[in-house]
Amino acid sequence: MDFILYNNDGIIPVEVKADNNVGSKSLKVYMNRYNPNYAIRISTKNFGFANNIKSVPLYAVFLIK
């Protein structure tokens, strides 16, 4: 986990990956411990949503609020 955002949905963990390898133990541990509404993963992969993780491609980071 690299960042934490706070918005109307509460505290949102953010993980940033510079490659297609998106495995992240720390994000999984955080989500299991604190049960956020969702998490955001920024990587080279396309938009998606799975396992309460919103995937955002690097080129679209400016869309995150």
Tab-separated table of C-alpha atoms in Angstrom:
chain	number	residue	atom	x	y	z
A	1	MET	CA	0.000	0.000	0.000
A	2	ASP	CA	1.467	3.315	-1.069
A	3	PHE	CA	-1.137	5.989	-0.319
A	4	ILE	CA	-4.358	6.564	1.548
A	5	LEU	CA	-7.152	8.774	0.241
A	6	TYR	CA	-10.060	10.137	2.208
A	7	ASN	CA	-13.356	10.957	0.504
A	8	ASN	CA	-17.106	10.463	0.991
A	9	ASP	CA	-16.534	6.686	0.866
A	10	GLY	CA	-14.159	6.848	3.855
A	11	ILE	CA	-10.506	5.902	3.896
A	12	ILE	CA	-9.382	4.323	0.623
A	13	PRO	CA	-6.032	2.488	0.301
A	14	VAL	CA	-4.113	3.034	-2.940
A	15	GLU	CA	-1.453	0.719	-4.371
A	16	VAL	CA	0.762	1.810	-7.270
A	17	LYS	CA	2.466	-0.721	-9.551
A	18	ALA	CA	4.718	0.176	-12.467
A	19	ASP	CA	4.146	-3.110	-14.279
A	20	ASN	CA	1.518	-5.765	-15.049
A	21	ASN	CA	2.550	-7.696	-11.926
A	22	VAL	CA	-0.131	-6.437	-9.545
A	23	GLY	CA	0.343	-8.810	-6.610
A	24	SER	CA	0.366	-6.940	-3.322
A	25	LYS	CA	0.535	-8.576	0.078
A	26	SER	CA	0.358	-5.302	2.014
A	27	LEU	CA	-2.862	-4.230	0.274
A	28	LYS	CA	-4.499	-7.588	1.026
A	29	VAL	CA	-3.450	-7.390	4.678
A	30	TYR	CA	-4.811	-3.840	4.975
A	31	MET	CA	-8.118	-4.807	3.368
A	32	ASN	CA	-8.539	-7.843	5.624
A	33	ARG	CA	-7.704	-5.877	8.757
A	34	TYR	CA	-9.605	-2.613	8.169
A	35	ASN	CA	-12.286	-3.675	5.660
A	36	PRO	CA	-12.454	-0.501	3.519
A	37	ASN	CA	-15.349	-0.041	1.069
A	38	TYR	CA	-12.866	-0.620	-1.774
A	39	ALA	CA	-9.225	-0.106	-2.711
A	40	ILE	CA	-7.587	1.433	-5.767
A	41	ARG	CA	-4.738	-0.181	-7.685
A	42	ILE	CA	-2.878	1.947	-10.217
A	43	SER	CA	-0.904	-0.025	-12.813
A	44	THR	CA	-0.344	-0.560	-16.529
A	45	LYS	CA	-3.471	-2.740	-16.678
A	46	ASN	CA	-6.802	-1.451	-17.978
A	47	PHE	CA	-9.803	-0.288	-15.919
A	48	GLY	CA	-11.492	-3.009	-13.898
A	49	PHE	CA	-13.094	-3.967	-10.615
A	50	ALA	CA	-12.523	-7.280	-8.837
A	51	ASN	CA	-12.291	-8.341	-5.195
A	52	ASN	CA	-13.227	-4.813	-4.049
A	53	ILE	CA	-10.225	-3.371	-5.897
A	54	LYS	CA	-10.738	-0.729	-8.564
A	55	SER	CA	-8.019	-0.946	-11.218
A	56	VAL	CA	-6.977	2.339	-12.793
A	57	PRO	CA	-4.390	2.574	-15.601
A	58	LEU	CA	-1.414	4.889	-15.052
A	59	TYR	CA	-2.571	7.259	-17.800
A	60	ALA	CA	-5.902	7.850	-16.024
A	61	VAL	CA	-4.711	8.677	-12.498
A	62	PHE	CA	-6.002	12.235	-12.887
A	63	LEU	CA	-9.554	10.817	-12.806
A	64	ILE	CA	-9.258	9.640	-9.193
A	65	LYS	CA	-11.109	11.879	-6.741
